[in-house]
mmCIF file of C-alpha atoms and ligand atoms in Angstrom:
data_model
loop_
_atom_site.group_PDB
_atom_site.id
_atom_site.type_symbol
_atom_site.label_atom_id
_atom_site.label_comp_id
_atom_site.label_asym_id
_atom_site.label_seq_id
_atom_site.Cartn_x
_atom_site.Cartn_y
_atom_site.Cartn_z
ATOM 1 C CA UNK A 733 318.228 -33.896 104.438
ATOM 2 C CA UNK A 734 321.412 -36.019 103.865
ATOM 3 C CA UNK A 735 324.559 -34.282 104.572
ATOM 4 C CA UNK A 736 325.740 -35.406 101.775
ATOM 5 C CA UNK A 737 323.465 -34.033 99.322
ATOM 6 C CA UNK A 738 323.322 -30.455 101.171
ATOM 7 C CA UNK A 739 327.347 -30.277 100.860
ATOM 8 C CA UNK A 740 327.169 -27.917 98.065
ATOM 9 C CA UNK A 741 323.755 -27.742 96.047
ATOM 10 C CA UNK A 742 320.509 -28.360 97.585
ATOM 11 C CA UNK A 743 317.079 -29.795 95.336
ATOM 12 C CA UNK A 744 314.467 -27.880 96.555
ATOM 13 C CA UNK A 745 311.180 -28.513 95.503
ATOM 14 C CA UNK A 746 308.178 -25.688 95.800
ATOM 15 C CA UNK A 747 304.401 -27.157 96.913
ATOM 16 C CA UNK A 748 301.886 -24.321 96.043
ATOM 17 C CA UNK A 749 304.485 -22.529 93.837
ATOM 18 C CA UNK A 750 301.754 -20.739 91.655
ATOM 19 C CA UNK A 751 300.484 -19.512 94.993
ATOM 20 C CA UNK A 752 301.061 -15.946 96.784
ATOM 21 C CA UNK A 753 303.750 -17.206 99.130
ATOM 22 C CA UNK A 754 304.941 -19.784 96.300
ATOM 23 C CA UNK A 755 305.787 -17.332 93.756
ATOM 24 C CA UNK A 756 307.843 -15.198 96.590
ATOM 25 C CA UNK A 757 309.641 -18.312 97.603
ATOM 26 C CA UNK A 758 310.880 -18.664 93.687
ATOM 27 C CA UNK A 759 311.483 -15.183 93.892
ATOM 28 C CA UNK A 760 313.755 -15.168 97.307
ATOM 29 C CA UNK A 761 315.590 -18.459 96.091
ATOM 30 C CA UNK A 762 316.920 -16.378 93.388
ATOM 31 C CA UNK A 763 317.231 -13.226 95.059
ATOM 32 C CA UNK A 764 319.343 -14.721 98.133
ATOM 33 C CA UNK A 765 321.158 -16.813 95.449
ATOM 34 C CA UNK A 766 319.840 -20.067 97.676
ATOM 35 C CA UNK A 767 322.676 -22.853 96.552
ATOM 36 C CA UNK A 768 320.269 -24.760 94.018
ATOM 37 C CA UNK A 769 321.167 -27.981 92.451
ATOM 38 C CA UNK A 770 317.367 -28.400 91.065
ATOM 39 C CA UNK A 771 313.889 -26.607 91.589
ATOM 40 C CA UNK A 772 310.842 -28.592 91.376
ATOM 41 C CA UNK A 773 307.531 -26.406 91.484
ATOM 42 C CA UNK A 774 304.649 -28.247 92.561
ATOM 43 C CA UNK A 775 301.123 -27.614 92.634
ATOM 44 C CA UNK A 776 297.594 -29.008 92.016
ATOM 45 C CA UNK A 777 296.267 -30.606 88.651
ATOM 46 C CA UNK A 778 294.792 -26.828 87.867
ATOM 47 C CA UNK A 779 298.537 -25.528 87.038
ATOM 48 C CA UNK A 780 300.185 -28.418 85.953
ATOM 49 C CA UNK A 781 302.210 -27.684 82.658
ATOM 50 C CA UNK A 782 302.016 -23.736 83.231
ATOM 51 C CA UNK A 783 305.528 -22.791 83.184
ATOM 52 C CA UNK A 784 307.669 -20.493 85.166
ATOM 53 C CA UNK A 785 311.132 -18.386 84.308
ATOM 54 C CA UNK A 786 313.593 -18.774 86.702
ATOM 55 C CA UNK A 787 317.586 -17.768 86.381
ATOM 56 C CA UNK A 788 317.316 -17.998 82.759
ATOM 57 C CA UNK A 789 315.375 -21.510 82.308
ATOM 58 C CA UNK A 790 311.925 -22.197 82.000
ATOM 59 C CA UNK A 791 310.296 -24.623 84.466
ATOM 60 C CA UNK A 792 307.453 -26.609 84.249
ATOM 61 C CA UNK A 793 304.645 -26.814 87.098
ATOM 62 C CA UNK A 794 304.219 -30.621 88.153
ATOM 63 C CA UNK A 795 301.037 -31.711 89.671
ATOM 64 C CA UNK A 796 302.246 -32.835 92.940
ATOM 65 C CA UNK A 797 302.260 -36.694 93.266
ATOM 66 C CA UNK A 798 304.284 -39.114 95.526
ATOM 67 C CA UNK A 799 307.068 -39.510 92.863
ATOM 68 C CA UNK A 800 307.734 -35.604 93.087
ATOM 69 C CA UNK A 801 309.981 -35.886 96.089
ATOM 70 C CA UNK A 802 312.077 -38.810 94.743
ATOM 71 C CA UNK A 803 315.688 -36.790 95.181
ATOM 72 C CA UNK A 804 314.144 -33.704 96.775
ATOM 73 C CA UNK A 805 316.303 -32.619 99.688
ATOM 74 C CA UNK A 806 314.144 -29.921 101.095
ATOM 75 C CA UNK A 807 310.680 -28.961 100.493
ATOM 76 C CA UNK A 808 308.983 -25.576 101.192
ATOM 77 C CA UNK A 809 305.285 -26.363 101.366
ATOM 78 C CA UNK A 810 302.999 -23.322 101.086
ATOM 79 C CA UNK A 811 299.586 -24.946 99.769
ATOM 80 C CA UNK A 812 296.918 -25.121 102.886
ATOM 81 C CA UNK A 813 296.714 -27.429 105.491
ATOM 82 C CA UNK A 814 294.937 -30.340 104.035
ATOM 83 C CA UNK A 815 297.999 -30.528 100.865
ATOM 84 C CA UNK A 816 300.540 -30.688 103.742
ATOM 85 C CA UNK A 817 298.632 -32.862 106.024
ATOM 86 C CA UNK A 818 298.681 -35.282 102.967
ATOM 87 C CA UNK A 819 302.224 -34.742 101.287
ATOM 88 C CA UNK A 820 304.561 -33.757 104.098
ATOM 89 C CA UNK A 821 304.946 -37.469 105.343
ATOM 90 C CA UNK A 822 305.441 -38.968 102.236
ATOM 91 C CA UNK A 823 308.449 -36.302 101.155
ATOM 92 C CA UNK A 824 309.878 -36.983 104.597
ATOM 93 C CA UNK A 825 309.767 -40.689 103.747
ATOM 94 C CA UNK A 826 311.677 -39.843 100.639
ATOM 95 C CA UNK A 827 314.224 -38.275 102.811
ATOM 96 C CA UNK A 828 313.599 -34.315 102.328
ATOM 97 C CA UNK A 829 313.031 -32.155 105.104
ATOM 98 C CA UNK A 830 309.992 -30.174 104.836
ATOM 99 C CA UNK A 831 309.537 -26.536 105.909
ATOM 100 C CA UNK A 832 305.728 -26.126 106.107
ATOM 101 C CA UNK A 833 304.014 -22.849 105.777
ATOM 102 C CA UNK A 834 300.459 -24.132 106.835
ATOM 103 C CA UNK A 835 299.083 -24.472 109.941
ATOM 104 C CA UNK A 836 298.832 -28.504 110.258
ATOM 105 C CA UNK A 837 301.923 -29.189 112.505
ATOM 106 C CA UNK A 838 302.651 -25.916 114.157
ATOM 107 C CA UNK A 839 301.338 -27.192 117.420
ATOM 108 C CA UNK A 840 302.519 -30.785 117.103
ATOM 109 C CA UNK A 841 305.545 -31.146 120.043
ATOM 110 C CA UNK A 842 307.867 -33.150 117.601
ATOM 111 C CA UNK A 843 307.820 -30.321 114.950
ATOM 112 C CA UNK A 844 309.709 -26.567 115.989
ATOM 113 C CA UNK A 845 308.301 -23.871 115.407
ATOM 114 C CA UNK A 846 310.996 -21.081 114.035
ATOM 115 C CA UNK A 847 311.390 -17.510 113.370
ATOM 116 C CA UNK A 848 315.177 -17.409 112.968
ATOM 117 C CA UNK A 849 315.630 -14.430 114.927
ATOM 118 C CA UNK A 850 314.202 -15.571 117.628
ATOM 119 C CA UNK A 851 314.750 -19.182 117.966
ATOM 120 C CA UNK A 852 316.766 -20.439 115.491
ATOM 121 C CA UNK A 853 318.700 -23.566 117.809
ATOM 122 C CA UNK A 854 314.924 -25.070 117.607
ATOM 123 C CA UNK A 855 315.375 -25.744 114.192
ATOM 124 C CA UNK A 856 317.949 -28.663 114.417
ATOM 125 C CA UNK A 857 315.294 -30.877 116.741
ATOM 126 C CA UNK A 858 313.365 -32.190 113.947
ATOM 127 C CA UNK A 859 312.366 -35.528 114.672
ATOM 128 C CA UNK A 860 309.611 -35.742 112.138
ATOM 129 C CA UNK A 861 311.714 -33.895 109.318
ATOM 130 C CA UNK A 862 309.480 -31.425 109.685
ATOM 131 C CA UNK A 863 309.827 -27.506 110.483
ATOM 132 C CA UNK A 864 307.061 -25.371 110.495
ATOM 133 C CA UNK A 865 307.160 -21.487 109.537
ATOM 134 C CA UNK A 866 304.539 -19.689 112.006
ATOM 135 C CA UNK A 867 301.623 -18.017 111.384
ATOM 136 C CA UNK A 868 302.355 -14.406 109.701
ATOM 137 C CA UNK A 869 300.926 -12.117 111.955
ATOM 138 C CA UNK A 870 302.735 -14.025 114.976
ATOM 139 C CA UNK A 871 306.021 -14.105 113.079
ATOM 140 C CA UNK A 872 305.630 -10.053 112.776
ATOM 141 C CA UNK A 873 304.605 -9.848 116.518
ATOM 142 C CA UNK A 874 307.871 -11.845 117.407
ATOM 143 C CA UNK A 875 309.869 -9.913 115.615
ATOM 144 C CA UNK A 876 309.286 -6.598 117.274
ATOM 145 C CA UNK A 877 308.269 -8.045 120.819
ATOM 146 C CA UNK A 878 311.155 -10.969 121.261
ATOM 147 C CA UNK A 879 314.311 -8.343 121.297
ATOM 148 C CA UNK A 880 312.507 -6.235 123.926
ATOM 149 C CA UNK A 881 311.337 -9.392 125.722
ATOM 150 C CA UNK A 882 314.657 -10.948 126.201
ATOM 151 C CA UNK A 883 316.365 -8.011 127.357
ATOM 152 C CA UNK A 884 313.504 -6.595 129.410
ATOM 153 C CA UNK A 885 311.246 -9.400 130.174
ATOM 154 C CA UNK A 886 307.168 -8.716 129.125
ATOM 155 C CA UNK A 887 304.158 -9.574 131.604
ATOM 156 C CA UNK A 888 301.362 -9.257 129.280
ATOM 157 C CA UNK A 889 300.855 -8.709 125.521
ATOM 158 C CA UNK A 890 297.569 -6.961 123.959
ATOM 159 C CA UNK A 891 297.465 -6.994 120.101
ATOM 160 C CA UNK A 892 295.009 -5.816 117.415
ATOM 161 C CA UNK A 893 295.728 -6.588 114.032
ATOM 162 C CA UNK A 894 294.871 -5.028 110.701
ATOM 163 C CA UNK A 895 295.441 -7.979 108.126
ATOM 164 C CA UNK A 896 295.361 -7.222 104.181
ATOM 165 C CA UNK A 897 294.071 -9.444 101.928
ATOM 166 C CA UNK A 898 297.578 -11.191 101.143
ATOM 167 C CA UNK A 899 296.907 -13.329 104.124
ATOM 168 C CA UNK A 900 294.405 -15.188 102.389
ATOM 169 C CA UNK A 901 296.273 -15.912 99.111
ATOM 170 C CA UNK A 902 296.594 -14.535 95.822
ATOM 171 C CA UNK A 903 292.666 -14.973 94.920
ATOM 172 C CA UNK A 904 291.926 -12.763 97.935
ATOM 173 C CA UNK A 905 294.289 -10.221 96.545
ATOM 174 C CA UNK A 906 292.717 -10.255 93.153
ATOM 175 C CA UNK A 907 289.291 -10.509 94.301
ATOM 176 C CA UNK A 908 289.985 -7.154 96.677
ATOM 177 C CA UNK A 909 290.759 -5.136 93.544
ATOM 178 C CA UNK A 910 287.614 -6.580 91.925
ATOM 179 C CA UNK A 911 285.531 -5.898 94.290
ATOM 180 C CA UNK A 912 286.769 -2.018 94.574
ATOM 181 C CA UNK A 913 286.162 -1.730 90.666
ATOM 182 C CA UNK A 914 282.896 -3.049 91.106
ATOM 183 C CA UNK A 915 281.667 -0.913 93.968
ATOM 184 C CA UNK A 916 283.294 2.213 92.252
ATOM 185 C CA UNK A 917 280.870 1.044 89.030
ATOM 186 C CA UNK A 918 277.973 0.557 91.526
ATOM 187 C CA UNK A 919 277.800 -3.024 90.662
ATOM 188 C CA UNK A 920 277.893 -6.259 92.900
ATOM 189 C CA UNK A 921 280.890 -7.307 94.277
ATOM 190 C CA UNK A 922 282.262 -10.508 93.755
ATOM 191 C CA UNK A 923 282.498 -12.234 97.536
ATOM 192 C CA UNK A 924 284.301 -15.823 97.299
ATOM 193 C CA UNK A 925 287.626 -15.606 99.521
ATOM 194 C CA UNK A 926 285.758 -13.674 101.975
ATOM 195 C CA UNK A 927 282.518 -14.325 103.455
ATOM 196 C CA UNK A 928 281.804 -10.812 103.233
ATOM 197 C CA UNK A 929 282.778 -7.644 101.033
ATOM 198 C CA UNK A 930 286.229 -6.603 102.006
ATOM 199 C CA UNK A 931 286.538 -3.406 99.786
ATOM 200 C CA UNK A 932 285.538 -0.310 101.439
ATOM 201 C CA UNK A 933 284.733 -2.369 104.819
ATOM 202 C CA UNK A 934 286.125 -4.608 107.585
ATOM 203 C CA UNK A 935 285.396 -7.437 109.592
ATOM 204 C CA UNK A 936 286.948 -9.757 112.568
ATOM 205 C CA UNK A 937 288.885 -12.323 111.273
ATOM 206 C CA UNK A 938 286.763 -14.792 109.392
ATOM 207 C CA UNK A 939 288.430 -17.878 110.849
ATOM 208 C CA UNK A 940 286.169 -20.039 112.902
ATOM 209 C CA UNK A 941 285.699 -19.098 116.968
ATOM 210 C CA UNK A 942 286.198 -21.098 119.573
ATOM 211 C CA UNK A 943 284.047 -21.505 123.051
ATOM 212 C CA UNK A 944 285.689 -18.631 124.318
ATOM 213 C CA UNK A 945 284.960 -16.248 121.573
ATOM 214 C CA UNK A 946 288.129 -16.436 119.904
ATOM 215 C CA UNK A 947 289.146 -16.903 116.306
ATOM 216 C CA UNK A 948 291.362 -19.276 115.287
ATOM 217 C CA UNK A 949 293.836 -16.507 114.131
ATOM 218 C CA UNK A 950 293.989 -15.396 117.620
ATOM 219 C CA UNK A 951 294.472 -18.740 118.693
ATOM 220 C CA UNK A 952 297.574 -18.909 116.895
ATOM 221 C CA UNK A 953 299.050 -15.737 117.678
ATOM 222 C CA UNK A 954 298.726 -16.873 121.229
ATOM 223 C CA UNK A 955 299.510 -20.573 121.181
ATOM 224 C CA UNK A 956 302.175 -19.842 118.943
ATOM 225 C CA UNK A 957 304.039 -17.122 120.464
ATOM 226 C CA UNK A 958 304.360 -19.187 123.937
ATOM 227 C CA UNK A 959 305.858 -21.988 121.769
ATOM 228 C CA UNK A 960 308.401 -19.916 119.483
ATOM 229 C CA UNK A 961 309.341 -17.833 122.930
ATOM 230 C CA UNK A 962 309.128 -21.190 124.885
ATOM 231 C CA UNK A 963 306.869 -19.618 127.497
ATOM 232 C CA UNK A 964 303.861 -21.818 127.959
ATOM 233 C CA UNK A 965 302.414 -19.301 130.295
ATOM 234 C CA UNK A 966 303.056 -16.254 128.542
ATOM 235 C CA UNK A 967 299.820 -13.835 128.910
ATOM 236 C CA UNK A 968 298.330 -12.591 125.688
ATOM 237 C CA UNK A 969 295.198 -11.715 123.872
ATOM 238 C CA UNK A 970 294.474 -10.950 120.512
ATOM 239 C CA UNK A 971 292.077 -9.491 118.464
ATOM 240 C CA UNK A 972 292.225 -10.256 114.521
ATOM 241 C CA UNK A 973 290.896 -7.890 111.834
ATOM 242 C CA UNK A 974 290.601 -8.152 107.961
ATOM 243 C CA UNK A 975 291.125 -4.702 106.107
ATOM 244 C CA UNK A 976 290.853 -3.872 102.775
ATOM 245 C CA UNK A 977 294.331 -3.222 102.404
ATOM 246 C CA UNK A 978 296.012 -5.448 99.453
ATOM 247 C CA UNK A 979 299.459 -6.233 101.108
ATOM 248 C CA UNK A 980 301.137 -6.349 104.535
ATOM 249 C CA UNK A 981 299.737 -6.561 107.818
ATOM 250 C CA UNK A 982 299.587 -3.864 110.764
ATOM 251 C CA UNK A 983 299.605 -4.574 114.583
ATOM 252 C CA UNK A 984 298.979 -2.155 117.562
ATOM 253 C CA UNK A 985 300.683 -3.888 120.632
ATOM 254 C CA UNK A 986 300.544 -2.959 123.653
ATOM 255 C CA UNK A 987 302.967 -4.246 126.238
ATOM 256 C CA UNK A 988 303.178 -4.990 129.991
ATOM 257 C CA UNK A 989 306.704 -5.355 131.234
ATOM 258 C CA UNK A 990 307.742 -6.753 134.599
ATOM 259 C CA UNK A 991 309.112 -3.367 135.221
ATOM 260 C CA UNK A 992 309.539 -0.080 133.817
ATOM 261 C CA UNK A 993 310.991 0.413 130.627
ATOM 262 C CA UNK A 994 311.530 4.027 128.675
ATOM 263 C CA UNK A 995 310.484 4.868 125.421
ATOM 264 C CA UNK A 996 314.108 5.654 124.482
ATOM 265 C CA UNK A 997 315.289 2.252 125.915
ATOM 266 C CA UNK A 998 312.859 0.073 123.790
ATOM 267 C CA UNK A 999 314.103 2.164 120.752
ATOM 268 C CA UNK A 1000 317.480 1.538 121.391
ATOM 269 C CA UNK A 1001 316.824 -1.941 121.543
ATOM 270 C CA UNK A 1002 314.687 -2.272 118.588
ATOM 271 C CA UNK A 1003 317.420 -0.326 116.449
ATOM 272 C CA UNK A 1004 319.637 -2.916 117.300
ATOM 273 C CA UNK A 1005 317.126 -6.086 116.274
ATOM 274 C CA UNK A 1006 317.739 -7.709 113.520
ATOM 275 C CA UNK A 1007 314.943 -7.586 110.626
ATOM 276 C CA UNK A 1008 313.580 -4.613 112.713
ATOM 277 C CA UNK A 1009 313.487 -1.358 111.115
ATOM 278 C CA UNK A 1010 312.373 1.686 113.300
ATOM 279 C CA UNK A 1011 310.543 4.257 111.773
ATOM 280 C CA UNK A 1012 309.221 7.609 113.356
ATOM 281 C CA UNK A 1013 309.049 10.702 112.246
ATOM 282 C CA UNK A 1014 306.937 12.475 114.957
ATOM 283 C CA UNK A 1015 306.863 15.862 113.679
ATOM 284 C CA UNK A 1016 305.496 14.785 109.946
ATOM 285 C CA UNK A 1017 303.176 12.359 112.095
ATOM 286 C CA UNK A 1018 304.660 9.348 109.614
ATOM 287 C CA UNK A 1019 304.920 5.699 110.904
ATOM 288 C CA UNK A 1020 304.986 2.704 109.272
ATOM 289 C CA UNK A 1021 302.313 1.868 107.035
ATOM 290 C CA UNK A 1022 301.622 -1.023 104.489
ATOM 291 C CA UNK A 1023 302.529 0.745 101.501
ATOM 292 C CA UNK A 1024 306.061 1.135 102.990
ATOM 293 C CA UNK A 1025 306.254 -2.277 104.050
ATOM 294 C CA UNK A 1026 305.192 -4.290 101.325
ATOM 295 C CA UNK A 1027 308.019 -6.020 99.425
ATOM 296 C CA UNK A 1028 310.125 -5.029 102.361
ATOM 297 C CA UNK A 1029 312.259 -8.031 104.374
ATOM 298 C CA UNK A 1030 312.136 -5.964 107.550
ATOM 299 C CA UNK A 1031 309.272 -5.933 109.937
ATOM 300 C CA UNK A 1032 308.715 -1.892 110.160
ATOM 301 C CA UNK A 1033 308.290 -0.551 113.889
ATOM 302 C CA UNK A 1034 307.400 2.632 115.368
ATOM 303 C CA UNK A 1035 305.068 4.890 117.362
ATOM 304 C CA UNK A 1036 306.845 3.615 120.506
ATOM 305 C CA UNK A 1037 305.057 5.344 123.327
ATOM 306 C CA UNK A 1038 304.478 4.956 127.167
ATOM 307 C CA UNK A 1039 301.162 3.684 127.853
ATOM 308 C CA UNK A 1040 299.302 6.235 129.955
ATOM 309 C CA UNK A 1041 297.296 3.543 131.754
ATOM 310 C CA UNK A 1042 300.009 1.483 133.092
ATOM 311 C CA UNK A 1043 303.569 2.535 134.467
ATOM 312 C CA UNK A 1044 305.307 -0.439 133.209
ATOM 313 C CA UNK A 1045 303.265 -0.152 129.341
ATOM 314 C CA UNK A 1046 303.948 0.638 126.308
ATOM 315 C CA UNK A 1047 302.384 1.107 122.748
ATOM 316 C CA UNK A 1048 303.619 0.178 119.864
ATOM 317 C CA UNK A 1049 302.668 0.080 115.966
ATOM 318 C CA UNK A 1050 304.013 -2.526 112.978
ATOM 319 C CA UNK A 1051 303.485 -3.072 109.647
ATOM 320 C CA UNK A 1052 305.318 -6.276 107.718
ATOM 321 C CA UNK A 1053 305.214 -7.698 104.421
ATOM 322 C CA UNK A 1054 302.889 -10.726 105.236
ATOM 323 C CA UNK A 1055 303.936 -12.655 102.317
ATOM 324 C CA UNK A 1056 307.718 -12.038 102.686
ATOM 325 C CA UNK A 1057 308.678 -12.020 106.787
ATOM 326 C CA UNK A 1058 305.059 -13.383 107.833
ATOM 327 C CA UNK A 1059 305.843 -16.597 105.131
ATOM 328 C CA UNK A 1060 308.402 -17.087 102.265
ATOM 329 C CA UNK A 1061 311.400 -15.112 103.578
ATOM 330 C CA UNK A 1062 310.829 -16.469 107.323
ATOM 331 C CA UNK A 1063 310.809 -19.906 105.872
ATOM 332 C CA UNK A 1064 314.245 -19.005 103.579
ATOM 333 C CA UNK A 1065 315.762 -18.301 106.152
ATOM 334 C CA UNK A 1066 314.955 -21.773 108.183
ATOM 335 C CA UNK A 1067 316.303 -23.366 104.946
ATOM 336 C CA UNK A 1068 319.414 -21.082 105.320
ATOM 337 C CA UNK A 1069 319.536 -22.212 108.844
ATOM 338 C CA UNK A 1070 319.458 -25.466 107.850
ATOM 339 C CA UNK A 1071 322.621 -24.971 105.157
ATOM 340 C CA UNK A 1072 324.881 -23.753 107.593
ATOM 341 C CA UNK A 1073 323.876 -26.506 110.053
ATOM 342 C CA UNK A 1074 324.742 -29.089 107.427
ATOM 343 C CA UNK A 1075 328.138 -26.972 106.438
ATOM 344 C CA UNK A 1076 329.004 -27.167 110.324
ATOM 345 C CA UNK A 1077 328.502 -30.808 110.531
ATOM 346 C CA UNK A 1078 330.601 -31.525 107.359
ATOM 347 C CA UNK A 1079 333.053 -29.221 108.629
ATOM 348 C CA UNK A 1080 333.104 -31.381 112.151
ATOM 349 C CA UNK A 1081 333.314 -34.367 110.059
ATOM 350 C CA UNK A 1082 336.386 -33.316 108.096
ATOM 351 C CA UNK A 1083 338.225 -32.370 111.635
ATOM 352 C CA UNK A 1084 336.824 -35.503 113.160
ATOM 353 C CA UNK A 1085 338.616 -37.626 110.466
ATOM 354 C CA UNK A 1086 341.454 -35.714 109.878
ATOM 355 C CA UNK A 1087 342.459 -36.136 113.753
ATOM 356 C CA UNK A 1088 341.790 -39.514 113.492
ATOM 357 C CA UNK A 1089 344.194 -40.117 110.950
HETATM 358 P P1 LIG B 1731 296.722 -24.058 92.164
HETATM 359 O O1 LIG B 1731 297.362 -22.726 91.546
HETATM 360 O O2 LIG B 1731 297.086 -25.024 91.045
HETATM 361 O O3 LIG B 1731 295.702 -24.508 92.956
HETATM 362 P P2 LIG B 1731 297.135 -19.128 97.853
HETATM 363 O O4 LIG B 1731 297.620 -19.435 98.780
HETATM 364 O O5 LIG B 1731 298.251 -18.232 97.121
HETATM 365 O O6 LIG B 1731 295.752 -19.427 97.683
HETATM 366 O O7 LIG B 1731 297.721 -20.468 96.761
HETATM 367 C C1 LIG B 1731 297.761 -21.737 97.139
HETATM 368 C C2 LIG B 1731 298.731 -22.891 96.233
HETATM 369 O O8 LIG B 1731 298.540 -23.997 97.032
HETATM 370 C C3 LIG B 1731 298.523 -22.913 94.769
HETATM 371 O O9 LIG B 1731 300.201 -23.141 94.149
HETATM 372 C C4 LIG B 1731 297.669 -24.022 94.718
HETATM 373 O O10 LIG B 1731 298.165 -24.383 93.456
HETATM 374 C C5 LIG B 1731 298.143 -25.107 95.907
HETATM 375 N N1 LIG B 1731 297.191 -25.821 95.907
HETATM 376 C C6 LIG B 1731 295.950 -25.912 96.359
HETATM 377 N N2 LIG B 1731 295.430 -26.942 96.818
HETATM 378 C C7 LIG B 1731 296.488 -28.106 96.514
HETATM 379 C C8 LIG B 1731 296.265 -29.659 96.187
HETATM 380 N N3 LIG B 1731 295.479 -30.235 96.710
HETATM 381 N N4 LIG B 1731 297.383 -30.061 95.797
HETATM 382 C C9 LIG B 1731 298.721 -29.077 95.532
HETATM 383 N N5 LIG B 1731 298.823 -27.739 95.655
HETATM 384 C C10 LIG B 1731 297.712 -26.943 95.969
#
């Protein structure tokens, strides 16, 4: 992103603008008053010509092509790994910075993997002009674990996820609704997005398995957390499960700290953590739920309790909107970091030229 281009307003392209995350990106740019000079909406040829209303204007969706990135400063990509593989370099060669929501570049050592509340500084070192947005379950876990870990180091993390249909995109959400209706009507449910019916069911995450028996989603949580925390040896294990929830993921996290930490201390730390909201009503047995997390920016954390099996262990529960903080919001926050960085560069340039005079 050229400094001059970013001085005031930014030309942004959303690749995957018709998807679940793309739709949320459009909403967030508006909601957060992102300083746009232009917004381009890109998708597959299937969507070309459709229109979306944005800030009082009717924007037409274009089929992505090499021409699409001309004069674009920033690309927010959320159209799947193969689409990012195909277009990210084209966009950076045209001069744009790409914030990519797919897994295509996350483990590339020349591509920073950023959660702004955890490692904002990583965003400024981007030799390929690409910044990767982490996996959704990884972002949500990092939001709750990092504030604790930076004060009271964690030795080991064991996480189980309860992942909603939204993680597989807009089509999977629609399919869950269709399946539910079909089963209630004693008809055969359509199952295209997932290998098995999700309505009234659950199954281990359907991403490919490795030789050790871990699925890709679980390995993403392990490898990406290590990269974001900059701790390649961090011990963690994950079990990822798809559940018949429309939107917002949940996670049960067991943390083993290097030394004992009280539940009250953990609560105090998490209460002060940005982007985290503590929800605990022990009398009412009320804790975070996906329906409360849906559409929210904050990751909801609660049910913090001592692990009865370990003196240095804590258990906690969280829910977070996978489409928002787990994807679109995190990407827009990274874009805001770039704006900030650019403003700082511009003011430094102004100061230097003043002192030179
Ligand atoms: P389209 O709607 O035209 O298929 P989701 O994650 O909700 O499934 O959304 C995926 C997004 O990625 C959609 O906007 C989809 O556009 C877009 N997409 C999928 N394949 C391509 C492609 N080959 N080129 C550009 N955009 C794509």
